[in-house]
Amino acid sequence: MAVQLQQAIAVGTYILRQKLQGKKRFPLVLMLEPLFRCNLACPGCGKIQHPLEILKQYLSPEDCFRAVEECGAPIVSIPGGEPLLHPQIAEIVQGLVERRKFVYLCTNGILLEEKLSLFEPSPYLTFSVHLDGLKETHDKCVNREGVFDTAVKAIKTAKAQGFRVSTNTTVFEGTDPQQMQEFFDFLESLNTDGMMISPGYSYEWAPDQEHFLKREQTKALFRQILSPWKNGKKRWNFNHNPLFLDFLMGEKDYDCTPWGSPSYSVLGWQKPCYLMNEGYYQTFQELLDNTNWENYGHKSGNPKCADCMVHCGYEPTAAMDALNMENTGRAITSLFR
């Protein structure tokens, strides 16, 4: 099982409750960034490009809990930076689990094995380990040799200790479909609790701007990569709503739902999403009320949004679409392998 039944029921119930209350915009996943500092300098990421005085800052556990309560989303993703560098990350995770939030702690895996003793296995906690391909490919993506082996060893240790572990993969221009399929086969051998994939987006501060996919490139590439899964020859364990994967292959035409995955950090609530540097609000309600949402998303004509098909904007749209009767059956397949 990729998507947990418990999580699926909680999210579905939450969406229905929001709709019954007449809400048009509401979050599904809070992207909680307790720090921007990292122990890697990946060329496709712009987070560590912040000034040094920002990189030294942390959100306190109280800051995190306040943002979670203010936002109300049932799922909390903790990216970074590298969250395991935060001196109070265990306290933050424990507090979120006690609030029955489904927590995905995103990590490059370097510190994971060392830090496992700080955490307790729980159906509400999943370590999401970033892997962009097999050894040579991944180590090139993160610009350091040996990271792949360290991350894989940490995954095996975490699974042996009873933790839920998923993987998170960003697909860039130039990716070889066959190599990516072999990578998925390898991940299956690790017996993880699901794989997450997303096309790379030209994050404004990323040092490498040459290897991000254009929209039609994304569709063509994902059709090639996912063809064995689509035709039933592979049963890769994706931790995704299959409607989102259909969207990546160009079989669904969705528009962005940027409020579905708001981002909160030491700078505040980022507008309109974590991929754009357009400023911050101090409260979540300000983000909802004051953002001109019609100016964002593929259909808006905003050139910054033209090629984006990233999960944070489009998976919430797929989740909403899954509640339409004609799509329910397909969406339920994500609960079974």
C-alpha positions as a Markdown table, in Angstrom:
| # | Residue | x | y | z |
|---|---|---|---|---|
| 1 | Met | 0.0 | 0.0 | 0.0 |
| 2 | Ala | 1.4 | 3.4 | -1.0 |
| 3 | Val | -1.1 | 6.0 | 0.2 |
| 4 | Gln | -2.1 | 5.0 | 3.7 |
| 5 | Leu | -5.8 | 4.2 | 4.1 |
| 6 | Gln | -5.8 | 6.1 | 7.3 |
| 7 | Gln | -4.4 | 9.2 | 5.6 |
| 8 | Ala | -6.7 | 8.9 | 2.6 |
| 9 | Ile | -9.8 | 8.8 | 4.9 |
| 10 | Ala | -8.5 | 11.8 | 6.9 |
| 11 | Val | -7.8 | 13.9 | 3.8 |
| 12 | Gly | -11.1 | 13.0 | 2.1 |
| 13 | Thr | -13.1 | 13.8 | 5.3 |
| 14 | Tyr | -11.2 | 17.1 | 5.6 |
| 15 | Ile | -12.0 | 18.1 | 2.0 |
| 16 | Leu | -15.7 | 17.3 | 2.3 |
| 17 | Arg | -15.9 | 19.3 | 5.6 |
| 18 | Gln | -14.3 | 22.3 | 3.9 |
| 19 | Lys | -16.7 | 22.1 | 1.0 |
| 20 | Leu | -19.7 | 21.7 | 3.3 |
| 21 | Gln | -18.5 | 24.9 | 5.0 |
| 22 | Gly | -18.6 | 26.7 | 1.6 |
| 23 | Lys | -14.8 | 27.2 | 1.5 |
| 24 | Lys | -13.4 | 27.6 | -2.0 |
| 25 | Arg | -9.7 | 27.8 | -1.0 |
| 26 | Phe | -8.2 | 25.7 | 1.7 |
| 27 | Pro | -4.8 | 23.9 | 2.2 |
| 28 | Leu | -4.2 | 20.2 | 2.0 |
| 29 | Val | -0.4 | 20.1 | 2.8 |
| 30 | Leu | 1.5 | 22.7 | 4.8 |
| 31 | Met | 5.1 | 23.0 | 3.7 |
| 32 | Leu | 6.8 | 23.8 | 7.0 |
| 33 | Glu | 10.3 | 25.0 | 6.5 |
| 34 | Pro | 11.9 | 25.3 | 10.0 |
| 35 | Leu | 15.3 | 26.4 | 8.5 |
| 36 | Phe | 16.9 | 27.0 | 5.1 |
| 37 | Arg | 20.4 | 25.7 | 6.1 |
| 38 | Cys | 21.6 | 22.5 | 4.5 |
| 39 | Asn | 24.6 | 20.2 | 4.5 |
| 40 | Leu | 24.5 | 20.0 | 0.7 |
| 41 | Ala | 24.7 | 22.6 | -2.1 |
| 42 | Cys | 22.6 | 21.1 | -4.8 |
| 43 | Pro | 22.7 | 23.1 | -8.1 |
| 44 | Gly | 18.9 | 22.6 | -8.6 |
| 45 | Cys | 17.9 | 24.2 | -5.3 |
| 46 | Gly | 17.9 | 27.8 | -4.3 |
| 47 | Lys | 17.2 | 27.6 | -0.5 |
| 48 | Ile | 20.8 | 28.0 | 0.6 |
| 49 | Gln | 21.2 | 31.1 | -1.6 |
| 50 | His | 19.5 | 33.1 | 1.2 |
| 51 | Pro | 21.8 | 35.5 | 3.1 |
| 52 | Leu | 23.8 | 34.2 | 6.0 |
| 53 | Glu | 21.7 | 35.9 | 8.6 |
| 54 | Ile | 18.7 | 34.1 | 7.2 |
| 55 | Leu | 20.5 | 30.7 | 7.1 |
| 56 | Lys | 21.3 | 31.0 | 10.8 |
| 57 | Gln | 17.6 | 31.4 | 11.8 |
| 58 | Tyr | 15.3 | 28.6 | 13.0 |
| 59 | Leu | 11.6 | 28.3 | 13.6 |
| 60 | Ser | 10.9 | 27.4 | 17.2 |
| 61 | Pro | 8.6 | 24.5 | 18.0 |
| 62 | Glu | 6.0 | 27.0 | 19.1 |
| 63 | Asp | 6.3 | 28.8 | 15.8 |
| 64 | Cys | 5.7 | 25.6 | 14.0 |
| 65 | Phe | 2.7 | 24.5 | 16.1 |
| 66 | Arg | 1.2 | 28.0 | 15.7 |
| 67 | Ala | 1.5 | 27.8 | 11.9 |
| 68 | Val | 0.0 | 24.3 | 11.8 |
| 69 | Glu | -3.0 | 25.3 | 13.9 |
| 70 | Glu | -3.5 | 28.5 | 11.8 |
| 71 | Cys | -3.3 | 26.6 | 8.5 |
| 72 | Gly | -5.3 | 23.5 | 9.5 |
| 73 | Ala | -4.0 | 21.2 | 6.8 |
| 74 | Pro | -4.1 | 17.5 | 7.6 |
| 75 | Ile | -0.6 | 16.8 | 6.1 |
| 76 | Val | 2.6 | 18.6 | 7.1 |
| 77 | Ser | 5.7 | 18.3 | 4.9 |
| 78 | Ile | 8.9 | 19.4 | 6.5 |
| 79 | Pro | 11.4 | 20.4 | 3.8 |
| 80 | Gly | 14.3 | 22.7 | 4.1 |
| 81 | Gly | 17.2 | 23.1 | 4.0 |
| 82 | Glu | 17.9 | 19.9 | 5.9 |
| 83 | Pro | 15.4 | 19.5 | 8.7 |
| 84 | Leu | 17.6 | 17.1 | 10.7 |
| 85 | Leu | 20.0 | 20.0 | 11.3 |
| 86 | His | 17.4 | 21.7 | 13.4 |
| 87 | Pro | 18.3 | 21.3 | 17.1 |
| 88 | Gln | 14.6 | 20.8 | 18.1 |
| 89 | Ile | 13.4 | 18.8 | 15.1 |
| 90 | Ala | 12.4 | 15.8 | 17.3 |
| 91 | Glu | 10.3 | 18.1 | 19.5 |
| 92 | Ile | 8.6 | 19.6 | 16.4 |
| 93 | Val | 7.8 | 16.2 | 14.9 |
| 94 | Gln | 6.5 | 14.8 | 18.2 |
| 95 | Gly | 4.2 | 17.8 | 18.6 |
| 96 | Leu | 2.8 | 17.4 | 15.1 |
| 97 | Val | 2.3 | 13.6 | 15.6 |
| 98 | Glu | 0.5 | 14.3 | 18.9 |
| 99 | Arg | -1.8 | 16.7 | 16.9 |
| 100 | Arg | -2.5 | 13.8 | 14.5 |
| 101 | Lys | -0.9 | 15.5 | 11.5 |
| 102 | Phe | 0.5 | 13.2 | 8.8 |
| 103 | Val | 4.2 | 14.3 | 8.8 |
| 104 | Tyr | 6.6 | 13.9 | 5.9 |
| 105 | Leu | 10.1 | 14.8 | 7.1 |
| 106 | Cys | 12.1 | 15.5 | 4.0 |
| 107 | Thr | 15.8 | 14.6 | 4.2 |
| 108 | Asn | 18.8 | 14.0 | 2.0 |
| 109 | Gly | 19.6 | 11.0 | 4.3 |
| 110 | Ile | 23.0 | 12.1 | 5.4 |
| 111 | Leu | 22.1 | 12.4 | 9.0 |
| 112 | Leu | 19.1 | 10.1 | 9.1 |
| 113 | Glu | 20.7 | 7.0 | 10.5 |
| 114 | Glu | 22.5 | 9.0 | 13.2 |
| 115 | Lys | 19.2 | 10.8 | 14.2 |
| 116 | Leu | 16.8 | 7.9 | 14.2 |
| 117 | Ser | 17.0 | 7.4 | 17.9 |
| 118 | Leu | 15.3 | 10.8 | 18.4 |
| 119 | Phe | 12.1 | 9.6 | 16.9 |
| 120 | Glu | 9.5 | 6.9 | 17.5 |
| 121 | Pro | 7.8 | 4.9 | 14.6 |
| 122 | Ser | 4.3 | 6.1 | 14.0 |
| 123 | Pro | 1.7 | 5.8 | 11.2 |
| 124 | Tyr | 1.7 | 9.7 | 11.3 |
| 125 | Leu | 5.4 | 9.9 | 10.6 |
| 126 | Thr | 7.2 | 9.2 | 7.3 |
| 127 | Phe | 10.8 | 10.0 | 6.4 |
| 128 | Ser | 10.9 | 11.2 | 2.8 |
| 129 | Val | 14.4 | 10.6 | 1.5 |
| 130 | His | 15.5 | 12.6 | -1.5 |
| 131 | Leu | 17.0 | 10.4 | -4.3 |
| 132 | Asp | 17.2 | 11.6 | -7.9 |
| 133 | Gly | 18.5 | 8.4 | -9.5 |
| 134 | Leu | 20.9 | 5.6 | -9.1 |
| 135 | Lys | 24.4 | 6.2 | -7.5 |
| 136 | Glu | 26.1 | 8.1 | -10.3 |
| 137 | Thr | 23.1 | 10.2 | -11.2 |
| 138 | His | 22.1 | 11.1 | -7.7 |
| 139 | Asp | 25.6 | 12.0 | -6.5 |
| 140 | Lys | 26.0 | 14.2 | -9.5 |
| 141 | Cys | 22.7 | 15.9 | -8.8 |
| 142 | Val | 23.7 | 16.7 | -5.2 |
| 143 | Asn | 27.3 | 17.5 | -6.2 |
| 144 | Arg | 28.9 | 15.1 | -3.7 |
| 145 | Glu | 30.1 | 11.5 | -4.0 |
| 146 | Gly | 28.9 | 9.0 | -1.5 |
| 147 | Val | 25.5 | 10.5 | -0.6 |
| 148 | Phe | 23.5 | 7.9 | -2.5 |
| 149 | Asp | 25.1 | 5.0 | -0.5 |
| 150 | Thr | 24.6 | 6.9 | 2.8 |
| 151 | Ala | 21.0 | 7.6 | 2.0 |
| 152 | Val | 20.2 | 4.0 | 1.0 |
| 153 | Lys | 21.9 | 2.6 | 4.1 |
| 154 | Ala | 19.8 | 5.0 | 6.2 |
| 155 | Ile | 16.6 | 3.9 | 4.4 |
| 156 | Lys | 17.4 | 0.2 | 5.2 |
| 157 | Thr | 18.1 | 1.0 | 8.8 |
| 158 | Ala | 15.0 | 3.1 | 9.3 |
| 159 | Lys | 12.8 | 0.4 | 7.7 |
| 160 | Ala | 14.4 | -2.3 | 9.9 |
| 161 | Gln | 13.5 | -0.2 | 13.0 |
| 162 | Gly | 9.8 | 0.0 | 12.0 |
| 163 | Phe | 9.7 | 3.5 | 10.5 |
| 164 | Arg | 7.7 | 4.5 | 7.4 |
| 165 | Val | 10.0 | 5.6 | 4.6 |
| 166 | Ser | 9.2 | 7.1 | 1.2 |
| 167 | Thr | 11.5 | 8.5 | -1.5 |
| 168 | Asn | 11.2 | 11.8 | -3.3 |
| 169 | Thr | 12.6 | 12.2 | -6.8 |
| 170 | Thr | 13.0 | 15.3 | -9.0 |
| 171 | Val | 13.1 | 14.6 | -12.7 |
| 172 | Phe | 15.2 | 17.0 | -14.8 |
| 173 | Glu | 15.8 | 17.7 | -18.5 |
| 174 | Gly | 18.1 | 15.0 | -20.0 |
| 175 | Thr | 16.8 | 12.2 | -17.8 |
| 176 | Asp | 17.1 | 8.8 | -19.5 |
| 177 | Pro | 13.7 | 7.1 | -19.2 |
| 178 | Gln | 15.2 | 3.6 | -19.1 |
| 179 | Gln | 17.6 | 4.5 | -16.3 |
| 180 | Met | 14.7 | 6.1 | -14.3 |
| 181 | Gln | 12.8 | 2.8 | -14.8 |
| 182 | Glu | 15.8 | 0.9 | -13.5 |
| 183 | Phe | 15.9 | 3.3 | -10.5 |
| 184 | Phe | 12.3 | 2.6 | -9.7 |
| 185 | Asp | 13.0 | -1.1 | -9.8 |
| 186 | Phe | 15.8 | -0.6 | -7.3 |
| 187 | Leu | 13.6 | 1.4 | -5.0 |
| 188 | Glu | 11.1 | -1.4 | -5.0 |
| 189 | Ser | 13.8 | -3.7 | -3.7 |
| 190 | Leu | 14.2 | -1.4 | -0.7 |
| 191 | Asn | 10.5 | -2.1 | 0.3 |
| 192 | Thr | 9.8 | 1.5 | 0.9 |
| 193 | Asp | 6.4 | 2.9 | 1.7 |
| 194 | Gly | 6.0 | 4.7 | -1.7 |
| 195 | Met | 7.9 | 6.8 | -4.2 |
| 196 | Met | 7.1 | 10.4 | -5.0 |
| 197 | Ile | 8.2 | 12.0 | -8.3 |
| 198 | Ser | 7.9 | 15.6 | -9.6 |
| 199 | Pro | 9.4 | 17.5 | -12.6 |
| 200 | Gly | 12.0 | 20.1 | -11.8 |
| 201 | Tyr | 10.8 | 23.7 | -11.9 |
| 202 | Ser | 13.1 | 26.6 | -12.6 |
| 203 | Tyr | 13.3 | 27.8 | -9.0 |
| 204 | Glu | 14.4 | 31.4 | -9.3 |
| 205 | Trp | 17.5 | 31.2 | -7.0 |
| 206 | Ala | 18.7 | 27.8 | -8.2 |
| 207 | Pro | 22.3 | 28.1 | -9.5 |
| 208 | Asp | 21.6 | 25.6 | -12.4 |
| 209 | Gln | 18.8 | 27.0 | -14.7 |
| 210 | Glu | 19.7 | 24.9 | -17.7 |
| 211 | His | 18.2 | 21.5 | -16.7 |
| 212 | Phe | 14.6 | 22.4 | -15.9 |
| 213 | Leu | 11.8 | 20.9 | -18.0 |
| 214 | Lys | 9.4 | 22.8 | -20.3 |
| 215 | Arg | 5.8 | 21.8 | -20.1 |
| 216 | Glu | 5.6 | 19.6 | -23.3 |
| 217 | Gln | 9.0 | 18.1 | -22.4 |
| 218 | Thr | 7.6 | 17.1 | -19.1 |
| 219 | Lys | 4.6 | 15.3 | -20.6 |
| 220 | Ala | 6.7 | 13.5 | -23.2 |
| 221 | Leu | 9.3 | 12.4 | -20.7 |
| 222 | Phe | 6.8 | 11.2 | -18.1 |
| 223 | Arg | 4.9 | 9.2 | -20.8 |
| 224 | Gln | 8.1 | 7.4 | -21.6 |
| 225 | Ile | 9.1 | 6.9 | -17.9 |
| 226 | Leu | 5.7 | 5.7 | -16.7 |
| 227 | Ser | 4.7 | 3.6 | -19.8 |
| 228 | Pro | 5.5 | 0.2 | -18.1 |
| 229 | Trp | 3.4 | 1.3 | -15.1 |
| 230 | Lys | 0.6 | 2.6 | -17.3 |
| 231 | Asn | 0.3 | -0.6 | -19.3 |
| 232 | Gly | 0.5 | -2.8 | -16.2 |
| 233 | Lys | 3.9 | -4.3 | -16.8 |
| 234 | Lys | 5.2 | -2.6 | -13.6 |
| 235 | Arg | 3.5 | -2.1 | -10.3 |
| 236 | Trp | 5.7 | 0.6 | -8.9 |
| 237 | Asn | 4.6 | 1.8 | -5.5 |
| 238 | Phe | 3.9 | 5.5 | -6.0 |
| 239 | Asn | 2.8 | 7.6 | -3.1 |
| 240 | His | 0.6 | 9.7 | -5.4 |
| 241 | Asn | -2.9 | 10.0 | -6.4 |
| 242 | Pro | -2.8 | 8.4 | -9.9 |
| 243 | Leu | -4.7 | 11.3 | -11.3 |
| 244 | Phe | -1.6 | 13.5 | -10.7 |
| 245 | Leu | 0.5 | 10.9 | -12.6 |
| 246 | Asp | -2.1 | 11.1 | -15.4 |
| 247 | Phe | -1.6 | 14.9 | -15.4 |
| 248 | Leu | 2.2 | 14.5 | -15.7 |
| 249 | Met | 1.7 | 12.3 | -18.7 |
| 250 | Gly | -0.6 | 14.9 | -20.3 |
| 251 | Glu | -3.8 | 12.9 | -19.9 |
| 252 | Lys | -5.3 | 15.4 | -17.5 |
| 253 | Asp | -5.5 | 19.2 | -18.0 |
| 254 | Tyr | -5.4 | 20.7 | -14.5 |
| 255 | Asp | -4.7 | 24.2 | -13.4 |
| 256 | Cys | -2.6 | 25.1 | -10.4 |
| 257 | Thr | -4.0 | 25.2 | -6.8 |
| 258 | Pro | -1.1 | 27.1 | -5.1 |
| 259 | Trp | -3.1 | 27.6 | -1.9 |
| 260 | Gly | -3.3 | 23.8 | -1.6 |
| 261 | Ser | 0.3 | 23.6 | -0.4 |
| 262 | Pro | 1.2 | 26.9 | 1.4 |
| 263 | Ser | 4.8 | 27.4 | 2.6 |
| 264 | Tyr | 5.7 | 28.8 | 6.0 |
| 265 | Ser | 9.3 | 29.6 | 7.1 |
| 266 | Val | 11.4 | 32.0 | 9.2 |
| 267 | Leu | 10.3 | 34.7 | 6.7 |
| 268 | Gly | 6.6 | 34.1 | 7.0 |
| 269 | Trp | 3.9 | 32.7 | 4.6 |
| 270 | Gln | 5.5 | 32.8 | 1.1 |
| 271 | Lys | 3.4 | 34.1 | -1.7 |
| 272 | Pro | 2.0 | 32.6 | -3.8 |
| 273 | Cys | 4.0 | 29.4 | -3.4 |
| 274 | Tyr | 7.5 | 28.3 | -2.3 |
| 275 | Leu | 8.8 | 28.4 | -5.9 |
| 276 | Met | 8.5 | 32.1 | -6.4 |
| 277 | Asn | 10.2 | 35.0 | -4.6 |
| 278 | Glu | 7.4 | 37.5 | -4.4 |
| 279 | Gly | 7.4 | 38.3 | -0.7 |
| 280 | Tyr | 5.7 | 37.0 | 2.4 |
| 281 | Tyr | 2.7 | 37.6 | 4.6 |
| 282 | Gln | 2.7 | 37.3 | 8.4 |
| 283 | Thr | -0.6 | 35.3 | 8.7 |
| 284 | Phe | -2.1 | 32.5 | 6.6 |
| 285 | Gln | -5.4 | 34.4 | 6.3 |
| 286 | Glu | -3.5 | 37.3 | 4.8 |
| 287 | Leu | -2.0 | 34.9 | 2.2 |
| 288 | Leu | -5.5 | 33.6 | 1.3 |
| 289 | Asp | -7.2 | 37.0 | 1.3 |
| 290 | Asn | -4.6 | 39.3 | -0.2 |
| 291 | Thr | -3.0 | 37.2 | -2.9 |
| 292 | Asn | -4.3 | 37.8 | -6.5 |
| 293 | Trp | -4.6 | 34.0 | -7.2 |
| 294 | Glu | -5.9 | 34.7 | -10.7 |
| 295 | Asn | -2.5 | 35.9 | -11.6 |
| 296 | Tyr | -0.9 | 32.5 | -11.1 |
| 297 | Gly | -1.2 | 29.0 | -12.6 |
| 298 | His | -0.7 | 27.9 | -16.2 |
| 299 | Lys | -4.0 | 29.3 | -17.4 |
| 300 | Ser | -3.3 | 32.8 | -16.0 |
| 301 | Gly | -0.7 | 33.5 | -18.7 |
| 302 | Asn | 1.9 | 34.3 | -16.2 |
| 303 | Pro | 5.2 | 33.4 | -17.8 |
| 304 | Lys | 6.7 | 32.3 | -14.5 |
| 305 | Cys | 3.9 | 29.6 | -14.3 |
| 306 | Ala | 4.0 | 28.5 | -18.0 |
| 307 | Asp | 6.1 | 25.4 | -17.6 |
| 308 | Cys | 5.4 | 24.4 | -14.0 |
| 309 | Met | 3.9 | 21.0 | -13.3 |
| 310 | Val | 5.2 | 20.6 | -9.8 |
| 311 | His | 3.4 | 18.5 | -7.2 |
| 312 | Cys | 2.9 | 21.3 | -4.7 |
| 313 | Gly | 0.6 | 23.1 | -7.2 |
| 314 | Tyr | -1.1 | 20.3 | -9.0 |
| 315 | Glu | -1.4 | 17.4 | -6.6 |
| 316 | Pro | -4.0 | 19.3 | -4.5 |
| 317 | Thr | -6.0 | 19.9 | -7.8 |
| 318 | Ala | -5.8 | 16.1 | -8.4 |
| 319 | Ala | -7.0 | 15.4 | -4.9 |
| 320 | Met | -10.0 | 17.6 | -5.4 |
| 321 | Asp | -10.7 | 15.9 | -8.8 |
| 322 | Ala | -10.6 | 12.5 | -7.1 |
| 323 | Leu | -13.8 | 13.3 | -5.3 |
| 324 | Asn | -15.7 | 13.5 | -8.6 |
| 325 | Met | -17.6 | 10.3 | -9.0 |
| 326 | Glu | -16.1 | 9.5 | -12.4 |
| 327 | Asn | -12.6 | 9.6 | -10.9 |
| 328 | Thr | -13.2 | 7.9 | -7.5 |
| 329 | Gly | -12.5 | 4.4 | -8.7 |
| 330 | Arg | -9.1 | 5.3 | -10.3 |
| 331 | Ala | -8.1 | 7.4 | -7.3 |
| 332 | Ile | -8.8 | 4.4 | -5.0 |
| 333 | Thr | -6.2 | 2.4 | -6.8 |
| 334 | Ser | -3.5 | 4.4 | -5.0 |
| 335 | Leu | -4.4 | 2.5 | -1.8 |
| 336 | Phe | -3.4 | -0.8 | -3.3 |
| 337 | Arg | -0.5 | -2.2 | -5.2 |
